[in-house]
mmCIF file of C-alpha atoms in Angstrom:
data_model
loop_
_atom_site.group_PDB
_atom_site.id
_atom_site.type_symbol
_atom_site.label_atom_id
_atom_site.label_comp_id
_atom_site.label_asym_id
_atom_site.label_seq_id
_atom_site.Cartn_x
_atom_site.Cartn_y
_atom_site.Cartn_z
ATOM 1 C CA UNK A 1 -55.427 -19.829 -39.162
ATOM 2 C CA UNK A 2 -51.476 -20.695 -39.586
ATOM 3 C CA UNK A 3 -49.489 -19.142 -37.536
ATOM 4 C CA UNK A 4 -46.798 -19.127 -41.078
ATOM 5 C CA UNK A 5 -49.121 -17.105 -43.063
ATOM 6 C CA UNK A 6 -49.881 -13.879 -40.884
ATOM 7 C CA UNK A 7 -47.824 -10.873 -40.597
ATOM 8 C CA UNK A 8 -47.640 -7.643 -39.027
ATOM 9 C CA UNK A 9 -46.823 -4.326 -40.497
ATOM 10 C CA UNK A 10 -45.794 -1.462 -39.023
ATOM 11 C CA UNK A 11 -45.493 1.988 -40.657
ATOM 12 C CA UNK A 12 -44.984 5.760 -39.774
ATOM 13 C CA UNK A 13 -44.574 8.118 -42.415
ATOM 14 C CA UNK A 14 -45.550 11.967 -42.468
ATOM 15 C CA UNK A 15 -49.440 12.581 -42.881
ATOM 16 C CA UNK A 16 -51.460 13.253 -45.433
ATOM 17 C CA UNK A 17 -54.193 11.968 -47.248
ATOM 18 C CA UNK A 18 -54.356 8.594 -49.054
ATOM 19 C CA UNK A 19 -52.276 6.641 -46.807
ATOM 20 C CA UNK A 20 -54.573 4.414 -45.408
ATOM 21 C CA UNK A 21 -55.887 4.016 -48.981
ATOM 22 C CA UNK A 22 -52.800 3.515 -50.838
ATOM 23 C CA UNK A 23 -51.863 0.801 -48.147
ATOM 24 C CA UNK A 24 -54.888 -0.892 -48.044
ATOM 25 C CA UNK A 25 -55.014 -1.342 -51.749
ATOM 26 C CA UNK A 26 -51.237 -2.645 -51.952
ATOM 27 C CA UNK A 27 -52.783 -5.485 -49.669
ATOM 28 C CA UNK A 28 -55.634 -6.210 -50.887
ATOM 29 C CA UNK A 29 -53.856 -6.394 -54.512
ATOM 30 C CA UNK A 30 -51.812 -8.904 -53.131
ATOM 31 C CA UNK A 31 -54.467 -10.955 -51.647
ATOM 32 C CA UNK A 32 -53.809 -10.049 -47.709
ATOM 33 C CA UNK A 33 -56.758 -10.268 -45.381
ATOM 34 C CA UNK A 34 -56.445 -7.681 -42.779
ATOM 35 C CA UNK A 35 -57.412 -9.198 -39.534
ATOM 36 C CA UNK A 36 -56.726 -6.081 -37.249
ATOM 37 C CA UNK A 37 -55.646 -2.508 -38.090
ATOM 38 C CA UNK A 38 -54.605 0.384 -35.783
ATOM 39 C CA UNK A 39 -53.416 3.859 -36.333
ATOM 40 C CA UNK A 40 -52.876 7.289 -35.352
ATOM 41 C CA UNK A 41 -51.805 10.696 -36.293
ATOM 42 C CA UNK A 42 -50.017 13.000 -33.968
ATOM 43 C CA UNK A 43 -51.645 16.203 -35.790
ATOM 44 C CA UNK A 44 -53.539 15.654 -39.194
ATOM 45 C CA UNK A 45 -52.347 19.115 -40.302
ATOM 46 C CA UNK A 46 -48.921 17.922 -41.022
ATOM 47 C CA UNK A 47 -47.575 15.491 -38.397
ATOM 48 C CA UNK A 48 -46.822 11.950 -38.547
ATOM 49 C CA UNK A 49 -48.433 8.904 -39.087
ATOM 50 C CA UNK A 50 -48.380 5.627 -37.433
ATOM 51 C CA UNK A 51 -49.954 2.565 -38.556
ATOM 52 C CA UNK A 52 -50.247 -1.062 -37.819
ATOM 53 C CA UNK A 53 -51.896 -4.247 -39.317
ATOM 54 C CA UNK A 54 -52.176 -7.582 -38.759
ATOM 55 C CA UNK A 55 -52.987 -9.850 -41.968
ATOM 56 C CA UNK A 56 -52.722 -12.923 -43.393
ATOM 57 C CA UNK A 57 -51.912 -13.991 -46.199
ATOM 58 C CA UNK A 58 -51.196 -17.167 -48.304
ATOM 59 C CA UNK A 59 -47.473 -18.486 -48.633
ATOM 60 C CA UNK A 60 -46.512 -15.583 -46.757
ATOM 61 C CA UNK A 61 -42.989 -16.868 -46.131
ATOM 62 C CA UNK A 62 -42.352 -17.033 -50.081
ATOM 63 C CA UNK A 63 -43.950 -14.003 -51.187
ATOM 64 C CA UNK A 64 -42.362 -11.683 -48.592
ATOM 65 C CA UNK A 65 -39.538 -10.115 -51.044
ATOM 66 C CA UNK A 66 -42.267 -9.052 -53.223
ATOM 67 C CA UNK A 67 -44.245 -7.808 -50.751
ATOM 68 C CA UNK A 68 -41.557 -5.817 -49.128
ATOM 69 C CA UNK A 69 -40.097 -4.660 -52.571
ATOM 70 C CA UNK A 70 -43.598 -3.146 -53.370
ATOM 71 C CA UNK A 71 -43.581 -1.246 -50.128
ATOM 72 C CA UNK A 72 -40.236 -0.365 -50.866
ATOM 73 C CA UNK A 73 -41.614 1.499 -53.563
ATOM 74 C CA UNK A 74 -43.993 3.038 -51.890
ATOM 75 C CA UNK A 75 -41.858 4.229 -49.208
ATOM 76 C CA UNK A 76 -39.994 6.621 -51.619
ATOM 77 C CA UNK A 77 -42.822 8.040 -52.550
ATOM 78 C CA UNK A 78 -44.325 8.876 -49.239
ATOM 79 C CA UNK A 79 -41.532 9.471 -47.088
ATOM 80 C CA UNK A 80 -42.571 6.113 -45.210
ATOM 81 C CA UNK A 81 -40.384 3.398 -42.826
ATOM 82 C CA UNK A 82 -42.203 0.132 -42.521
ATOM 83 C CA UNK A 83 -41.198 -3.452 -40.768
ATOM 84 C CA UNK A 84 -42.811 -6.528 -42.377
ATOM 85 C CA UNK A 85 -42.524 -9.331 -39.628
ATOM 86 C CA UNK A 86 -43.659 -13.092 -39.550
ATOM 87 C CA UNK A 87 -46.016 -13.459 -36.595
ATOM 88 C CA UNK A 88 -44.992 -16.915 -36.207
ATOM 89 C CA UNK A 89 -41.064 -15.050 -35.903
ATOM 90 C CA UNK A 90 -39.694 -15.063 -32.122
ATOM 91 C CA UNK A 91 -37.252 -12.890 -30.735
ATOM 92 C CA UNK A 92 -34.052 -13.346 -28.979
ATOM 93 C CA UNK A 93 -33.621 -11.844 -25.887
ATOM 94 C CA UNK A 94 -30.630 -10.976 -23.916
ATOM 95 C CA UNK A 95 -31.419 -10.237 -20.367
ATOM 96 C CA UNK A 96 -29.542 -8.382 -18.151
ATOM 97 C CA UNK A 97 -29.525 -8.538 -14.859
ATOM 98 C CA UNK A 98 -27.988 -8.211 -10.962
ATOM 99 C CA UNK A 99 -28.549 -9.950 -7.857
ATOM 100 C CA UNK A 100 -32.354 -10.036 -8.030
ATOM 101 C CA UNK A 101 -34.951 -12.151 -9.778
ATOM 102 C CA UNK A 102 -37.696 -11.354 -9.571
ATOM 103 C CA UNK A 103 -38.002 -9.625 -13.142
ATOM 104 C CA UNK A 104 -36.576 -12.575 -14.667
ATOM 105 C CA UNK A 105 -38.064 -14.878 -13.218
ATOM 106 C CA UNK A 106 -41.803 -13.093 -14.669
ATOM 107 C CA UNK A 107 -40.112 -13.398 -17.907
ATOM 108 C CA UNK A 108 -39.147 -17.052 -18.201
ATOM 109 C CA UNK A 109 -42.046 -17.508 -16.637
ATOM 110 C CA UNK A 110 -44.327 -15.993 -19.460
ATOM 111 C CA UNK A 111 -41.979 -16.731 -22.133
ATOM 112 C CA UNK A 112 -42.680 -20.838 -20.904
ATOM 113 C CA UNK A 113 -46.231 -20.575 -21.102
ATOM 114 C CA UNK A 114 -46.665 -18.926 -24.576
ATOM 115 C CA UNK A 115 -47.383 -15.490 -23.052
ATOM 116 C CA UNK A 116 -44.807 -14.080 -24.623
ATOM 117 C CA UNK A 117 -43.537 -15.131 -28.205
ATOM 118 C CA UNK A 118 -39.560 -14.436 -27.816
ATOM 119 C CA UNK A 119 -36.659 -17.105 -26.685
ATOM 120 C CA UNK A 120 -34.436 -15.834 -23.832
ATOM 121 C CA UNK A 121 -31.390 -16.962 -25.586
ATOM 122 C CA UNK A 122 -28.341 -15.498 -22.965
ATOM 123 C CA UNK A 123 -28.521 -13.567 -19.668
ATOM 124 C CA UNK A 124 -25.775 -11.767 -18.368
ATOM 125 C CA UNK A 125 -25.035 -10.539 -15.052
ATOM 126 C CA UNK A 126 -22.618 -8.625 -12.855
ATOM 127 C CA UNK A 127 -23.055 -11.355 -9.996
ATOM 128 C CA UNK A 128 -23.042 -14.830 -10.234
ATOM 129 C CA UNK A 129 -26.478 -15.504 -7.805
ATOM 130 C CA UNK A 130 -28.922 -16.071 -10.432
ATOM 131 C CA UNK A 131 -27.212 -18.488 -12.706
ATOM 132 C CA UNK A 132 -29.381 -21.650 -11.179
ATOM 133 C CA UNK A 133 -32.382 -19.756 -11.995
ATOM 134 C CA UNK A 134 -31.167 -19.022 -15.880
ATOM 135 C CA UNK A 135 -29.917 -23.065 -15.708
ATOM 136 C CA UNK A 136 -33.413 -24.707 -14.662
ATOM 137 C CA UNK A 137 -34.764 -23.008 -17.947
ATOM 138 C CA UNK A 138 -31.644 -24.475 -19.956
ATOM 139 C CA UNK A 139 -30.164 -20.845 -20.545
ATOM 140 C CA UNK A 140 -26.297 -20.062 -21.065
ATOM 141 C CA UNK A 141 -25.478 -17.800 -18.007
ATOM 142 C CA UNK A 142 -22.229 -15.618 -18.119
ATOM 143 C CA UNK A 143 -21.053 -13.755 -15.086
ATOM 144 C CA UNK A 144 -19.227 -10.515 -16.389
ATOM 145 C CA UNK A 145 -18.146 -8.470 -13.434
ATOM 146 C CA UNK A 146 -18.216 -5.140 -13.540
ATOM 147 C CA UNK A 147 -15.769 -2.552 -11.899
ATOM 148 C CA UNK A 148 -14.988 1.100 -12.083
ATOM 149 C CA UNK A 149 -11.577 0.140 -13.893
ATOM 150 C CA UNK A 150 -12.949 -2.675 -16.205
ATOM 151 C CA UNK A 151 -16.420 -1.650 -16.976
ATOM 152 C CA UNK A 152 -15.279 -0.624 -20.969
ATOM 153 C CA UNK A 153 -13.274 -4.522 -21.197
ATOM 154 C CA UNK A 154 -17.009 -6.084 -19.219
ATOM 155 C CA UNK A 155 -19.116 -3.895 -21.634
ATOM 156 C CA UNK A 156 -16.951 -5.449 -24.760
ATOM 157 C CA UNK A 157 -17.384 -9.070 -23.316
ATOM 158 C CA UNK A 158 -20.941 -8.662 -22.785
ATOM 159 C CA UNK A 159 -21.985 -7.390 -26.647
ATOM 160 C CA UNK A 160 -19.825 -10.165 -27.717
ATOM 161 C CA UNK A 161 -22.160 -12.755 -25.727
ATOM 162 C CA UNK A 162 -25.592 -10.869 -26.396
ATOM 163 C CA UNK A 163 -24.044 -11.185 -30.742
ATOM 164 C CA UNK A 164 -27.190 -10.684 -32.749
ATOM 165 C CA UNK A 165 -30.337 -10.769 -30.253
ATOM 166 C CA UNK A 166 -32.996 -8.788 -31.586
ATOM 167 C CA UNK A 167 -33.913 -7.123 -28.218
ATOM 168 C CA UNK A 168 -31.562 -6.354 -24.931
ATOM 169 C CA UNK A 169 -33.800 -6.301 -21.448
ATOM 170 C CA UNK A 170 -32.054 -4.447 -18.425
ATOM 171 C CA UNK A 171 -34.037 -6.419 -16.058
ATOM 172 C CA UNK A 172 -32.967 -4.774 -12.552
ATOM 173 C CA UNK A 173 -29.441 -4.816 -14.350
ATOM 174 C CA UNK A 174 -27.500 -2.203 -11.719
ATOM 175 C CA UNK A 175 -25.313 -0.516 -13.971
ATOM 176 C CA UNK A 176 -25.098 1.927 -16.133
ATOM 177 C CA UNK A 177 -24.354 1.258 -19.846
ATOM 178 C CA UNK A 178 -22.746 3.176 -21.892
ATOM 179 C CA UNK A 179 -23.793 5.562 -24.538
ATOM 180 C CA UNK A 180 -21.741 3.326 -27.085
ATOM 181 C CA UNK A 181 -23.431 0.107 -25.851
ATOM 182 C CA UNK A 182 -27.212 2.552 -26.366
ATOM 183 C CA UNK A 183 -25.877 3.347 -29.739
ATOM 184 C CA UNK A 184 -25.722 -0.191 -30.476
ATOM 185 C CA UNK A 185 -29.462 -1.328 -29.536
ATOM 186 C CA UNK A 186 -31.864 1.921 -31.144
ATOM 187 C CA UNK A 187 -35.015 1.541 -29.852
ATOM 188 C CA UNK A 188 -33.957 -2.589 -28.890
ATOM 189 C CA UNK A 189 -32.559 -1.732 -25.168
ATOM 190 C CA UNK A 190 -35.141 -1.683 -22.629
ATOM 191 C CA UNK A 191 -34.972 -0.723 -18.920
ATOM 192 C CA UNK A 192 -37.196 -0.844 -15.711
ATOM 193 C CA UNK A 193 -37.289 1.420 -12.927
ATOM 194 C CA UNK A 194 -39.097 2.359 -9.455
ATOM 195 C CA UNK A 195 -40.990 5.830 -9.579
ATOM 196 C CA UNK A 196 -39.025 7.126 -6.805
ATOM 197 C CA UNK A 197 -36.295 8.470 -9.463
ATOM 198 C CA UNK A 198 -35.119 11.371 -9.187
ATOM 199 C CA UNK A 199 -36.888 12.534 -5.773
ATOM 200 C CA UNK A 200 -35.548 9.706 -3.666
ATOM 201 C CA UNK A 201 -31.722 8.529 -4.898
ATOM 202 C CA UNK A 202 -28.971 5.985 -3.249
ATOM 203 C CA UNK A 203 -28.793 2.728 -2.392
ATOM 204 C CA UNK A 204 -32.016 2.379 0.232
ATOM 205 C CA UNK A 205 -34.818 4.249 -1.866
ATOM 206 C CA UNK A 206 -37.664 2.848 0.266
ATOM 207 C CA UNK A 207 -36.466 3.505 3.005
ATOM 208 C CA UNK A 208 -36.724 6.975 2.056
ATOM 209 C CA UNK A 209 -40.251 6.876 0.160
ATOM 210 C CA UNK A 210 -41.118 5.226 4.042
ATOM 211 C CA UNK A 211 -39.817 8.383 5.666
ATOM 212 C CA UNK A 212 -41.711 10.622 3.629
ATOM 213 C CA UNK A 213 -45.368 9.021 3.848
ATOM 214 C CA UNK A 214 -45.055 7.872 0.050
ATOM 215 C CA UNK A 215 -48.596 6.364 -0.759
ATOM 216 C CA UNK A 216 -47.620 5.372 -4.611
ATOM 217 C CA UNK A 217 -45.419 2.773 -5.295
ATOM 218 C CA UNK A 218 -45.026 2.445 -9.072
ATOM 219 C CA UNK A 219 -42.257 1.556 -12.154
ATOM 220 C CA UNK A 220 -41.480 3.087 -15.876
ATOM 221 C CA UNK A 221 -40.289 0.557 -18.147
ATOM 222 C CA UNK A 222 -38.574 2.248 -21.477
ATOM 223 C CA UNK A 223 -36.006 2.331 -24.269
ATOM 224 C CA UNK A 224 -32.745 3.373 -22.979
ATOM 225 C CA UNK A 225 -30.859 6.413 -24.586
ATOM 226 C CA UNK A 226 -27.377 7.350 -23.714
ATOM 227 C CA UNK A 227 -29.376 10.374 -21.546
ATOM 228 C CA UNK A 228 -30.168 8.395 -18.416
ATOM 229 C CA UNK A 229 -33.438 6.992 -17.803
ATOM 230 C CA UNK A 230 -34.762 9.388 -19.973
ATOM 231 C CA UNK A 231 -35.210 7.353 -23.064
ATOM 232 C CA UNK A 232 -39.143 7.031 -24.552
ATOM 233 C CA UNK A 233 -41.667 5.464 -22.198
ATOM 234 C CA UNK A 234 -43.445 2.325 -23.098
ATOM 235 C CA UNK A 235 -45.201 1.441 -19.451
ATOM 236 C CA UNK A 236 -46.115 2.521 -15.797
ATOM 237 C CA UNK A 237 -47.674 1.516 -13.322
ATOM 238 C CA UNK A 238 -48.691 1.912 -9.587
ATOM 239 C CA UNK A 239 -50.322 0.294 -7.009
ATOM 240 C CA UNK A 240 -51.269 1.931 -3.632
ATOM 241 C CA UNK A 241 -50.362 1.331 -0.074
ATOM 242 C CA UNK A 242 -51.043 2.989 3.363
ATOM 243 C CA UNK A 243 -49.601 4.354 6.235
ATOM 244 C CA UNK A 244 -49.891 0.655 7.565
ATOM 245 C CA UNK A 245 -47.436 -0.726 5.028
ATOM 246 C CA UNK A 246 -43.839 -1.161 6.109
ATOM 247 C CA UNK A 247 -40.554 -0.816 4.026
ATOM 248 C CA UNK A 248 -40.567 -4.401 3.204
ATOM 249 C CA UNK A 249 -44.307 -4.226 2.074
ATOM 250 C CA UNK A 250 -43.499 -1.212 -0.283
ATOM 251 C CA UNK A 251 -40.745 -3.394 -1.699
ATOM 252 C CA UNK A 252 -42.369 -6.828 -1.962
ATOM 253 C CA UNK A 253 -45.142 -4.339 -3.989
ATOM 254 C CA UNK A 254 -42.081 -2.670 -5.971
ATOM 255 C CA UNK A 255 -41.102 -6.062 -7.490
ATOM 256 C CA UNK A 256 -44.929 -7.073 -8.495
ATOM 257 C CA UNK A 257 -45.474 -3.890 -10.163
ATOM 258 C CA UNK A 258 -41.739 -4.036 -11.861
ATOM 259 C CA UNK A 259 -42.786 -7.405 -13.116
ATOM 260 C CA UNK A 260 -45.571 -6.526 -14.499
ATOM 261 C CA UNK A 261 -44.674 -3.379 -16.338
ATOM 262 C CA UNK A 262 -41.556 -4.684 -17.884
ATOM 263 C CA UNK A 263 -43.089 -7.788 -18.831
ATOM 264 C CA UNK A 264 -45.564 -5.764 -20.443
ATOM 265 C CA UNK A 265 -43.347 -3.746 -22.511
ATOM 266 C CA UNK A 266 -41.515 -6.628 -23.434
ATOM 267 C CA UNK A 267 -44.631 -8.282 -24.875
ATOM 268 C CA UNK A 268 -45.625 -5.134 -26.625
ATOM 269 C CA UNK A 269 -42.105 -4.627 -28.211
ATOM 270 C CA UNK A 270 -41.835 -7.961 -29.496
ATOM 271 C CA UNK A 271 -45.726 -8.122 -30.854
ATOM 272 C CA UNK A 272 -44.549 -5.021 -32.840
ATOM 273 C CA UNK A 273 -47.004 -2.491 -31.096
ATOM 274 C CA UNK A 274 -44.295 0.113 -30.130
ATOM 275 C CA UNK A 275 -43.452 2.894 -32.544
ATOM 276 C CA UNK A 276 -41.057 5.544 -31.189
ATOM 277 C CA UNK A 277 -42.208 9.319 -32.176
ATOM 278 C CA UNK A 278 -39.236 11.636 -30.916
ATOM 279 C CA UNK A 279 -38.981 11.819 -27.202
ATOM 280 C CA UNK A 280 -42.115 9.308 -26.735
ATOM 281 C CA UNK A 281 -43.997 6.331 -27.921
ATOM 282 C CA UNK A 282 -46.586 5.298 -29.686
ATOM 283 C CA UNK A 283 -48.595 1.782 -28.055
ATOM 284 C CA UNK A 284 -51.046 0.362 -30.057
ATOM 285 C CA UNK A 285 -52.430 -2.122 -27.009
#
């Protein structure tokens, strides 16, 4: 199958009966195969629907205004936002980050072996240590520092360099952005965090999970909102440890499971299997 001729659509729309059937029909009129097909209704009395499908279908690439004009239509009628996307389309990233690497380096590393389907086109950072690891991949690095008196001028510098990614990844980036920078990625800003938040706060978090017998160590990966770390939740995960592990162990297991669950929401975001529905998500895995 060529990779040029399958899409992916996405739709949510309120629910009632016919969808399915309407959209199905509008496909199969215009000679899509569906390949895969996922969906879900948060209450069938009146709530909304989500659905997505994976297709292909023949000179995709030409006949994509008239496919997207006919669900234009359609959307009027039924209240409905869709995204039609090329499969064979891949995302720029901007990546975001401090003085660690470890959640970068799990993305270059999938993003080099066709793991995940995006380019890492720019990553920014606070501190200049991890430019070698963005320059052995080839990618521009820009060292913005950030301080309490020039964090609105650093902000300003670093949309101008991240221009028109598709998706922005805070990947252990340690500082807060602004609601105006939010504003400017809905639903396209993603951030990963340990599961201590809130109960254990400041600068030496294991340290504290240590002191109080934590057995869980786990992260939340999700779209950031202009409320902190409070924006809709795409992944978690946790992995368990003992009363034999030490501080380091907890955090050498922090930055596995960090890896793992923003690389994972990454991949879903970018395969088009996240749909936002208010405060939470929808994840068709």
């Amino acid at each position: 199958m060529s990779q040029s001729n399958a899409g992916r659509l996405v739709v949510r729309c309120p629910d009632r009966p016919g969808i399915v059937a309407v959209l199905s029909r509008l496909m199969a009129d215009a000679g899509a195969n569906i390949t895969d097909s996922q969906q879900h209704s948060s209450d069938p009395s009146g709530g909304t629907f989500t659905l997505r499908l994976e297709f292909v279908l023949d000179g995709l690439a030409d006949r994509r205004a008239a496919l997207e004009e006919q669900l234009t239509a359609l959307a009027g009628e039924w209240g409905m936002t869709y995204r039609l996307v090329l499969a064979d389309h891949r995302p720029r990233l901007a990546v975001f980050v401090s003085r660690t690497d470890h959640v970068l380096q799990e993305l270059l590393y999938r993003v080099s072996a066709g793991d995940l389907r995006a380019e890492i086109a720019v990553v920014v950072s606070n501190h200049p240590d991890l430019e070698p690891v963005a320059a052995a991949h080839g990618i521009p690095f820009h060292h913005v520092p950030v301080t309490p008196g020039t964090k609105a001028e650093a902000e300003a510098r670093a949309l101008e360099l991240v221009g028109d990614c598709d998706l922005v990844v805070l990947a252990r980036y340690m500082q807060i952005v602004s609601p105006e920078f939010c504003a400017r990625f809905p639903e396209r800003l993603i951030n990963i965090h340990h599961s201590f938040l809130p109960a254990f706060v400041g600068a030496n978090p294991y340290q504290a999970a240590a002191d109080r017998g934590v057995k869980l160590i786990g992260a939340t990966a999700h779209y950031v909102t202009a409320e902190l770390d409070a924006g809709p939740i795409i992944e978690q995960e946790v992995a368990r440890i003992d009363h034999r592990a030490t501080v380091e162990d907890m955090r050498r297991v922090g930055r596995y499971v960090e890896r793992q669950v923003l690389a994972q929401a990454v991949t879903w975001h970018v395969e088009d299997r996240v749909i936002v529905d208010g405060a939470k998500t929808i994840v068709f895995a």
